[in-house]
mmCIF file of C-alpha atoms in Angstrom:
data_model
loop_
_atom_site.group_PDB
_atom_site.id
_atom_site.type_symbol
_atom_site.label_atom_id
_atom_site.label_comp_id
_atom_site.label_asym_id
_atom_site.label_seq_id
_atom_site.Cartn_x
_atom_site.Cartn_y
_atom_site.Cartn_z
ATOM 1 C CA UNK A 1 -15.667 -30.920 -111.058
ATOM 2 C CA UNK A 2 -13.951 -27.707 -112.262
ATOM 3 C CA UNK A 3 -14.937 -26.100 -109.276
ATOM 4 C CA UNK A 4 -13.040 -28.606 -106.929
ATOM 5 C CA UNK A 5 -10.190 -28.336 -108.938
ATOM 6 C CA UNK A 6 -10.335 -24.905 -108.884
ATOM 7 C CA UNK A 7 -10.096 -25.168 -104.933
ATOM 8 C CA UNK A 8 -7.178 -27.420 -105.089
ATOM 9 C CA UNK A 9 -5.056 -25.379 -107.168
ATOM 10 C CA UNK A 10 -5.895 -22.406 -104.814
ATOM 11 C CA UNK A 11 -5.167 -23.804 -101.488
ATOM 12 C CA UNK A 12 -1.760 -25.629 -102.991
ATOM 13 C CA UNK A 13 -1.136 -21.809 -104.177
ATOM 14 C CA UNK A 14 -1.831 -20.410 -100.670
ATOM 15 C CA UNK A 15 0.131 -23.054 -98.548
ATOM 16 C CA UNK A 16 3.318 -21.964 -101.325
ATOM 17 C CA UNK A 17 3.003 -18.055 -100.100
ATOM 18 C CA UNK A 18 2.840 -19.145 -96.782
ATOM 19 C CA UNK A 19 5.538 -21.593 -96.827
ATOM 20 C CA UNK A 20 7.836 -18.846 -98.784
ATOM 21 C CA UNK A 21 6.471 -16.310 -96.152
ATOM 22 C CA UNK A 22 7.656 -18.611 -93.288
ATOM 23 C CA UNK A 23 10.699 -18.869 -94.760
ATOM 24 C CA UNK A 24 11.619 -14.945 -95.276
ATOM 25 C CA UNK A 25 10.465 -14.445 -91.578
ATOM 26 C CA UNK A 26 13.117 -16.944 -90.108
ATOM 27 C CA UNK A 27 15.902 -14.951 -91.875
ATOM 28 C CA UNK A 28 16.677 -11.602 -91.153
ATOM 29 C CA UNK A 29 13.162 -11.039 -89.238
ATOM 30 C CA UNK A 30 13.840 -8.033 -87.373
ATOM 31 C CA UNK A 31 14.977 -5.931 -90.349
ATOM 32 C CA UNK A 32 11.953 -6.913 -92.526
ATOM 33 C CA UNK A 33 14.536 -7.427 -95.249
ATOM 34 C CA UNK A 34 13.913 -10.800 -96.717
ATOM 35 C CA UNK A 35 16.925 -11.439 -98.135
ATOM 36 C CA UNK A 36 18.871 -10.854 -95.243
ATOM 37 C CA UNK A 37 21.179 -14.093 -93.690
ATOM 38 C CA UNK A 38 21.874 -13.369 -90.395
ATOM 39 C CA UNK A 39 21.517 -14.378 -86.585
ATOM 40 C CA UNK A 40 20.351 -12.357 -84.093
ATOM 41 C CA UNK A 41 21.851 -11.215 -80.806
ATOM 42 C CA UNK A 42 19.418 -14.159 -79.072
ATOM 43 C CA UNK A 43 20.022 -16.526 -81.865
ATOM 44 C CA UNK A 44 23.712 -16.384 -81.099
ATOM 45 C CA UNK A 45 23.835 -16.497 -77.479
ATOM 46 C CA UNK A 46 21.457 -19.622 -77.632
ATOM 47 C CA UNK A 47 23.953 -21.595 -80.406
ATOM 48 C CA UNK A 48 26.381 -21.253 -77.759
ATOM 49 C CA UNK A 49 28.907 -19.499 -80.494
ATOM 50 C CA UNK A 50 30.264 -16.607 -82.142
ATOM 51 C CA UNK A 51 31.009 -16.894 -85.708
ATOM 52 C CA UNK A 52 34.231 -14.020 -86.188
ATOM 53 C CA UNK A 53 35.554 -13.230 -89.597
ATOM 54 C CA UNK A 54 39.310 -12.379 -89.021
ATOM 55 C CA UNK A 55 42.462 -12.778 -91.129
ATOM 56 C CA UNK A 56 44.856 -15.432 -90.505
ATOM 57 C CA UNK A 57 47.715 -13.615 -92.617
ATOM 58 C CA UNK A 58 48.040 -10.345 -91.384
ATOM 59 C CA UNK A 59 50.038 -9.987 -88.142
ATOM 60 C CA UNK A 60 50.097 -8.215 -86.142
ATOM 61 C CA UNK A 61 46.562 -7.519 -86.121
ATOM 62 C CA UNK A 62 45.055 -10.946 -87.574
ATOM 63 C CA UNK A 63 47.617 -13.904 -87.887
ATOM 64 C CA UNK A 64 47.966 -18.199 -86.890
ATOM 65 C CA UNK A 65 50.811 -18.469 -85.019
ATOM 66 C CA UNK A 66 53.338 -21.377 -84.669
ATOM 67 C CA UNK A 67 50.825 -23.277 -82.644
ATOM 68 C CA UNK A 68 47.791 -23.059 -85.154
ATOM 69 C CA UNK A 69 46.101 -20.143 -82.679
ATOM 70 C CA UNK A 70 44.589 -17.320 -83.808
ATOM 71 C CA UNK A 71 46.632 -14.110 -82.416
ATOM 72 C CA UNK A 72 46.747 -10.033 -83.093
ATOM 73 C CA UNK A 73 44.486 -6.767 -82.337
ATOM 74 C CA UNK A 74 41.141 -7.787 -83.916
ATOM 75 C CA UNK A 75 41.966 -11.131 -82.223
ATOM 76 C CA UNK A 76 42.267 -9.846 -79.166
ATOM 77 C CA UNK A 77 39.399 -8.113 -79.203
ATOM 78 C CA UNK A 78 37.087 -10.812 -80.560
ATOM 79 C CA UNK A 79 37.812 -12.705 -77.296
ATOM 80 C CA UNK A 80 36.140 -10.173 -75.367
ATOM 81 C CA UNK A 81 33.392 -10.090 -77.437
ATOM 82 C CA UNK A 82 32.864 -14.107 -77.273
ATOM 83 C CA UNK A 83 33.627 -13.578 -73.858
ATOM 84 C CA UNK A 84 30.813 -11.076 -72.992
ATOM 85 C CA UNK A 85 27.826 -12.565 -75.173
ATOM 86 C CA UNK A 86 28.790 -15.510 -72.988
ATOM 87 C CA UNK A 87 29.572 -17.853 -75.708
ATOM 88 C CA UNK A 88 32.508 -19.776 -77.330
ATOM 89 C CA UNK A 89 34.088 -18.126 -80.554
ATOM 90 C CA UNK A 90 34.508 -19.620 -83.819
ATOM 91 C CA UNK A 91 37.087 -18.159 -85.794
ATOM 92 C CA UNK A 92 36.750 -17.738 -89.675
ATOM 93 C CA UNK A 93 39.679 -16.791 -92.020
ATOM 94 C CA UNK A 94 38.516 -14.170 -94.485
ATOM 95 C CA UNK A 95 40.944 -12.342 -97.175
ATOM 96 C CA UNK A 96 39.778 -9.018 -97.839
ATOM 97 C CA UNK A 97 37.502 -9.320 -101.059
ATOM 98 C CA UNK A 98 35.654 -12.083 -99.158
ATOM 99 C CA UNK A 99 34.423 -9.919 -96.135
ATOM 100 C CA UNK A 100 31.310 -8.509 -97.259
ATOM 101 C CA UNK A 101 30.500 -11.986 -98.743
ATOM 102 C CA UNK A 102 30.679 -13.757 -95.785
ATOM 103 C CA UNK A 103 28.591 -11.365 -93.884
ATOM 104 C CA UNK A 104 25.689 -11.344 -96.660
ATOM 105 C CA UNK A 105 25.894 -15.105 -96.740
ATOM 106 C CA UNK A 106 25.971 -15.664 -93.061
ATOM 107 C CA UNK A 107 29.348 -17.405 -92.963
ATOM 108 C CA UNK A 108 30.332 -15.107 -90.346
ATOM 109 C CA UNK A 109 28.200 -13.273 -87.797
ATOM 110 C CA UNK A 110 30.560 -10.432 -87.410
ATOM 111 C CA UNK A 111 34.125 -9.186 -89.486
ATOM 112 C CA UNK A 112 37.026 -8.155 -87.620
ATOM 113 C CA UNK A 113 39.358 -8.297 -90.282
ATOM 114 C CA UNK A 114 40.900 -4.386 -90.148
ATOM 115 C CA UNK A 115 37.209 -3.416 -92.107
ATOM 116 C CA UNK A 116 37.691 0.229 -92.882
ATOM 117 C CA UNK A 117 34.243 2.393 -92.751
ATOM 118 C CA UNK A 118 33.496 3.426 -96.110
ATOM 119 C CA UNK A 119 30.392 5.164 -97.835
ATOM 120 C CA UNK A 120 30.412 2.538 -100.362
ATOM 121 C CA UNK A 121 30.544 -0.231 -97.827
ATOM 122 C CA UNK A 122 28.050 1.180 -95.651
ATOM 123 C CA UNK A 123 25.638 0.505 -98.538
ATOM 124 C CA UNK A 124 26.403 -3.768 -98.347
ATOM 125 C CA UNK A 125 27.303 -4.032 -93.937
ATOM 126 C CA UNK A 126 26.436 -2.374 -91.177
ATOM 127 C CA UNK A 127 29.768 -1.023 -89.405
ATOM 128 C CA UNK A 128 29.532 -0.691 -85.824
ATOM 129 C CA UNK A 129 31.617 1.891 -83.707
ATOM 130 C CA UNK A 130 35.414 2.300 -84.514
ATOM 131 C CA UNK A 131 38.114 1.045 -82.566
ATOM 132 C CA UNK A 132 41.094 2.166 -84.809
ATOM 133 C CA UNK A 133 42.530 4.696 -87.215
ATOM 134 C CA UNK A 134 44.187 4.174 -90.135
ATOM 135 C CA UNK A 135 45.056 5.547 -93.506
ATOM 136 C CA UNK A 136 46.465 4.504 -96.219
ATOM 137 C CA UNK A 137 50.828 4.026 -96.978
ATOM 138 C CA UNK A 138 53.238 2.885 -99.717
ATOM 139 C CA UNK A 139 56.188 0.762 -98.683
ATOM 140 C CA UNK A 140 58.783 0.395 -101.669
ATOM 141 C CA UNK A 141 62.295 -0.968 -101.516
ATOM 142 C CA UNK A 142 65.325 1.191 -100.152
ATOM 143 C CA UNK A 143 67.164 0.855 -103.294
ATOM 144 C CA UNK A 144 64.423 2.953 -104.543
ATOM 145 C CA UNK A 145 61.943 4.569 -102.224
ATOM 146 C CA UNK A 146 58.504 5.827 -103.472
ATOM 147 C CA UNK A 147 57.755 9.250 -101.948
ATOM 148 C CA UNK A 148 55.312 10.871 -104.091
ATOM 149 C CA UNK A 149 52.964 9.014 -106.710
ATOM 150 C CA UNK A 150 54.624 10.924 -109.070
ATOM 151 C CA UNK A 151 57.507 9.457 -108.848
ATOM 152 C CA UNK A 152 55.708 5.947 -110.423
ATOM 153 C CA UNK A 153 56.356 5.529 -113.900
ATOM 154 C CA UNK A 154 54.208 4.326 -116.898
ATOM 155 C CA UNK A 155 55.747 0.735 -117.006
ATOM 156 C CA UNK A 156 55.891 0.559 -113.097
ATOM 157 C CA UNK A 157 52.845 -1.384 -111.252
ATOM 158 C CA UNK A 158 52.149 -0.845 -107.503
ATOM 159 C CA UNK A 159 51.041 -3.897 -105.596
ATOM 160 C CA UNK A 160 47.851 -3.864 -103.941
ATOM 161 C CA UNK A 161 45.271 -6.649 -102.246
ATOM 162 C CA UNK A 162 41.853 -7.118 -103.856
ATOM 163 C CA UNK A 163 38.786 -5.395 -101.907
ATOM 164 C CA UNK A 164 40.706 -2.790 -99.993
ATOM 165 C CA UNK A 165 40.709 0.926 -99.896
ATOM 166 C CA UNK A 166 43.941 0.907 -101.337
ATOM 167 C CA UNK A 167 43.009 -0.650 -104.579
ATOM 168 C CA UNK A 168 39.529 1.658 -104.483
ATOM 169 C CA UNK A 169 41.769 4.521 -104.252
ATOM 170 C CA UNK A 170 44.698 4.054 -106.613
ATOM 171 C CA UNK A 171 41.658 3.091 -109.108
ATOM 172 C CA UNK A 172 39.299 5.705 -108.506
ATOM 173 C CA UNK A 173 41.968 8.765 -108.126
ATOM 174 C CA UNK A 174 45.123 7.312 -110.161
ATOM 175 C CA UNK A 175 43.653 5.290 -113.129
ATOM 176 C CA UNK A 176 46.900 5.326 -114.670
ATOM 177 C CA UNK A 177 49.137 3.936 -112.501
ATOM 178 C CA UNK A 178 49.334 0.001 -113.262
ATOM 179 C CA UNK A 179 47.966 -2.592 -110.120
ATOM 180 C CA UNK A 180 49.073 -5.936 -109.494
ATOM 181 C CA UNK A 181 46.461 -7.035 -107.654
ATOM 182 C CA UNK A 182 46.553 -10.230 -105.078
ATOM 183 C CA UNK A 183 44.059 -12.013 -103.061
ATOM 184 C CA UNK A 184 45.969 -12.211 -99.643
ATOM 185 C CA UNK A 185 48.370 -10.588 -97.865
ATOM 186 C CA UNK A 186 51.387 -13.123 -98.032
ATOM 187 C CA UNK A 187 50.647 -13.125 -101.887
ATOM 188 C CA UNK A 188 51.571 -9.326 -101.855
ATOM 189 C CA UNK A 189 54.822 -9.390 -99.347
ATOM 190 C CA UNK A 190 56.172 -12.422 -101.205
ATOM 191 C CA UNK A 191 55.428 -10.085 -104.727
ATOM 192 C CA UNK A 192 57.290 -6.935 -103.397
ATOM 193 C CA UNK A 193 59.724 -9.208 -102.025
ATOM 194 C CA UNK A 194 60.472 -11.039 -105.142
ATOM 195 C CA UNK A 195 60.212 -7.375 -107.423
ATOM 196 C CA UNK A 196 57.250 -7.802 -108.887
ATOM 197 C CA UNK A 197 56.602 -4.489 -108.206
ATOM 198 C CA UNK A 198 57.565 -0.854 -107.544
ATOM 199 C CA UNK A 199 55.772 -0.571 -104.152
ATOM 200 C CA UNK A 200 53.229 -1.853 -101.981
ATOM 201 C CA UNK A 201 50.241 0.330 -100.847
ATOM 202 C CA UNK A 202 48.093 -0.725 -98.397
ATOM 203 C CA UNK A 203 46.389 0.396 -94.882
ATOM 204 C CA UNK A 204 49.724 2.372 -93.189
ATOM 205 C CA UNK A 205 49.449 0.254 -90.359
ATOM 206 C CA UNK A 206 50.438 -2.738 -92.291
ATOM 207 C CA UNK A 207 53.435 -1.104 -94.237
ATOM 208 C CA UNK A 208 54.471 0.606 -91.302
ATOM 209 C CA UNK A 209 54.581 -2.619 -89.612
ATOM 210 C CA UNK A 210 56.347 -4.633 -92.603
ATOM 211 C CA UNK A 211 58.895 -2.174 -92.815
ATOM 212 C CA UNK A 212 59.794 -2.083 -89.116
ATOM 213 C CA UNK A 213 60.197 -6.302 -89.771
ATOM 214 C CA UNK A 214 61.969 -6.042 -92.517
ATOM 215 C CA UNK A 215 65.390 -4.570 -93.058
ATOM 216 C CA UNK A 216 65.728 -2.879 -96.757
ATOM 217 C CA UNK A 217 62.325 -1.385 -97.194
ATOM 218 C CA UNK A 218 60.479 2.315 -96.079
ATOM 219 C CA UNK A 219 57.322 4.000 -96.406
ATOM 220 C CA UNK A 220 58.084 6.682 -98.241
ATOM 221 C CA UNK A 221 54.292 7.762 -98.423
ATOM 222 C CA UNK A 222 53.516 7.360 -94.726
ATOM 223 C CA UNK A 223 49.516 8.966 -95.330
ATOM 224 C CA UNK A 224 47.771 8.415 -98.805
ATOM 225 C CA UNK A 225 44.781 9.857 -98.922
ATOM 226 C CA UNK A 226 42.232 10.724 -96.259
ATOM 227 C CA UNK A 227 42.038 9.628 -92.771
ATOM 228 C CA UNK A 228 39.847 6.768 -91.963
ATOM 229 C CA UNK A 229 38.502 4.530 -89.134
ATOM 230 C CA UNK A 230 38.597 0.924 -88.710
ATOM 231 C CA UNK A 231 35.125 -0.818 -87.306
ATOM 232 C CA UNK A 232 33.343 -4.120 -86.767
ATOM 233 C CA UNK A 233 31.214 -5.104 -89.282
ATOM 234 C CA UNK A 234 27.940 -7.421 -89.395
ATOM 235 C CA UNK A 235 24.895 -8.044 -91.845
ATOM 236 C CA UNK A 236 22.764 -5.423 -93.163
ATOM 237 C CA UNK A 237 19.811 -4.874 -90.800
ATOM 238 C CA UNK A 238 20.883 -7.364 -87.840
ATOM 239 C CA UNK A 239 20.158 -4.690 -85.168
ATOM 240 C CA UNK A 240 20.064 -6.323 -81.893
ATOM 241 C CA UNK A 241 23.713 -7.412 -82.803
ATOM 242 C CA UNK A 242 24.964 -3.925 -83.743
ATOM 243 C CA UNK A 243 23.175 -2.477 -81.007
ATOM 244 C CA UNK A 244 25.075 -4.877 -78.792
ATOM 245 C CA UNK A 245 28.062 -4.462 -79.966
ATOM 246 C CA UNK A 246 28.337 -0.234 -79.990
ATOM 247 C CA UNK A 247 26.705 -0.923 -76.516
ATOM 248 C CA UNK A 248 29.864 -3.178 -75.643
ATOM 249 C CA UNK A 249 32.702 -0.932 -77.389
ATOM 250 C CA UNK A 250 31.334 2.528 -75.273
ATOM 251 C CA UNK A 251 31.913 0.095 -71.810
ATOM 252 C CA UNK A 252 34.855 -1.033 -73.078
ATOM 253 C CA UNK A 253 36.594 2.522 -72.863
ATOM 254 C CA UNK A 254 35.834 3.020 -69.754
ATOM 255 C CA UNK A 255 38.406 0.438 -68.957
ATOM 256 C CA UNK A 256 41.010 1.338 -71.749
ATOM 257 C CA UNK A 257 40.209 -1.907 -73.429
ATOM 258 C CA UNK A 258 41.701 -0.958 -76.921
ATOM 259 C CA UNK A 259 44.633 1.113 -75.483
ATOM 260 C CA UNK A 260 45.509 -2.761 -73.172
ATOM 261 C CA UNK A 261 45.097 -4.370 -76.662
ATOM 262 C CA UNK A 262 47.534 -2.281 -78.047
ATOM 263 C CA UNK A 263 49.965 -2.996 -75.500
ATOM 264 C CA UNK A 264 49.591 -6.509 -75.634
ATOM 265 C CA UNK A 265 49.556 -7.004 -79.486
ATOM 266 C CA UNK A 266 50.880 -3.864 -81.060
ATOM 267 C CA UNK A 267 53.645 -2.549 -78.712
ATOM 268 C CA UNK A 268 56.404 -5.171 -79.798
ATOM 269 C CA UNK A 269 55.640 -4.060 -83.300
ATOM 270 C CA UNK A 270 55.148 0.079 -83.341
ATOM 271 C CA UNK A 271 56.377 0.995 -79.795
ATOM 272 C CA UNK A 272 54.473 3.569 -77.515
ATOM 273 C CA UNK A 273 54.765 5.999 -80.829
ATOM 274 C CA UNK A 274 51.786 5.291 -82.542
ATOM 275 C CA UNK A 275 49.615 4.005 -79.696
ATOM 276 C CA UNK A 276 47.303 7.212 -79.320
ATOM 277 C CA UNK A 277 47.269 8.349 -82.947
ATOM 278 C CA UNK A 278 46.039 4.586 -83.693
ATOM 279 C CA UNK A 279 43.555 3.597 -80.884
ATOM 280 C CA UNK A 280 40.147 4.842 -80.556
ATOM 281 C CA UNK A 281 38.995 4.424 -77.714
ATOM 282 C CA UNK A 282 35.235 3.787 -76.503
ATOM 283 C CA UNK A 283 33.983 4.731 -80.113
ATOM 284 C CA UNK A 284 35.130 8.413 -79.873
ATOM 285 C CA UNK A 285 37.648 9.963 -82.779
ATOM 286 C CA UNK A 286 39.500 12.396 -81.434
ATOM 287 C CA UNK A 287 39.439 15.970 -83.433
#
């Protein structure tokens, strides 16, 4: 009698492993890492769609417009992407603290949400080839323009979004300097709008841009910091999918894909100025 309940309590024990087993093996299988969410590259193609983190706040490189569509840069370029897997693309709105999330969760399959390639970041995603440059700026009023970081003061706080390099910088290299720190990016124009603080620092790009759109403001600190690249992101380990995508990115330079998206999104906003120092094209940063 002990005996056959002995057996019993081993196979239910051996059908649990391989049920947990199974289950590992169905997610994130061709990393070996068990914890991974993700689809692969086949996966995706046979769902039919392309789950795309992007913002929805952020013009002119993520916004909604009037008419509910998603438009801007990453935009743009996530069309091609649906368009060359062959599949339809289902856009996500992420804010920036969320991006990482929604990759390690599998709420998205890939972030285009202005992602800048960082050592720490490379730790959580995998970051496929860049397709922009980008530092970091400070926009403050006209009525009193930040040029240095010296010129904040002890009871001055400088506005900042959650989960971007600007907040990782200011905190890592100016501890002292107070943040006022906001989830999106309408949250943070409306603040420096309504003087809630003494600047705004953020990727250039987007100060640049806010500045040019709005009369009474400049970027008195045009480059913070060091320069940096902007890249797709997806899951740890989901290989097929990165390999697809740097795969894509290299082909698309040989047609000047990033340079037309530029001219179609960014143009109205920066001119012909910035295009060449901004775009990278094909993958490759020029020296």
């Amino acid at each position: 009698m002990k005996n056959s309940k002995f057996k019993k309590v081993l196979a239910l024990l051996t059908a649990a492993v391989m049920i947990v087993a199974a289950f590992a093996s169905c997610s994130g299988s061709d990393s070996g890492a068990s914890n991974a969410v993700y689809r692969t590259l086949d996966e995706i193609r046979e769902s039919g769609t392309v789950k795309i983190g992007v913002f929805s706040d952020k013009n002119p490189f993520g916004y909604v417009d009037e008419n509910g569509d998603y438009q801007g840069y990453d935009v743009y370029f996530a069309e091609r992407l649906a368009e060359d897997l062959g599949v339809e693309v289902e856009y996500v709105s992420t804010e920036a603290a969320s991006r990482i999330e929604y990759l390690q969760t599998g709420k998205v399959d890939i972030i285009l949400a202005n992602f800048t390639v960082t050592d720490e970041r490379k730790e959580e995603v995998d970051f496929a080839l860049p397709y922009m440059n980008v530092a970091l700026g400070v926009v403050s009023p006209d009525s009193r323009v930040i040029e240095s970081l010296d010129d904040i003061e002890d009871s001055d706080e400088v506005i900042v979004i959650s989960g971007t390099t600007a907040e990782t910088y200011l905190t890592e290299n100016y501890p002292d300097i107070k943040l006022k720190k906001f989830d999106a990016y309408a949250q943070a124009k409306t603040a420096l709008e309504n003087g809630e603080g003494v600047a705004w620092a953020n990727d250039n790009t987007e100060v640049i841009a806010y500045a040019l759109q709005n009369s009474g403001y400049t970027v008195g600190i045009p480059s913070l910091g060091s320069n940096d690249t902007i890249a797709p992101a997806v899951s740890k380990g989901n290989k097929t999918l990165l390999n697809w995508i740097n795969e894509e990115i290299e082909s698309l330079g040989e047609e000047n894909f990033f340079h037309k998206d530029y001219e179609e999104t960014l143009v109205d906003t920066y001119g012909t100025d910035y295009e060449e120092e901004l775009v990278v094209e094909g993958g490759v940063v020029s020296e």
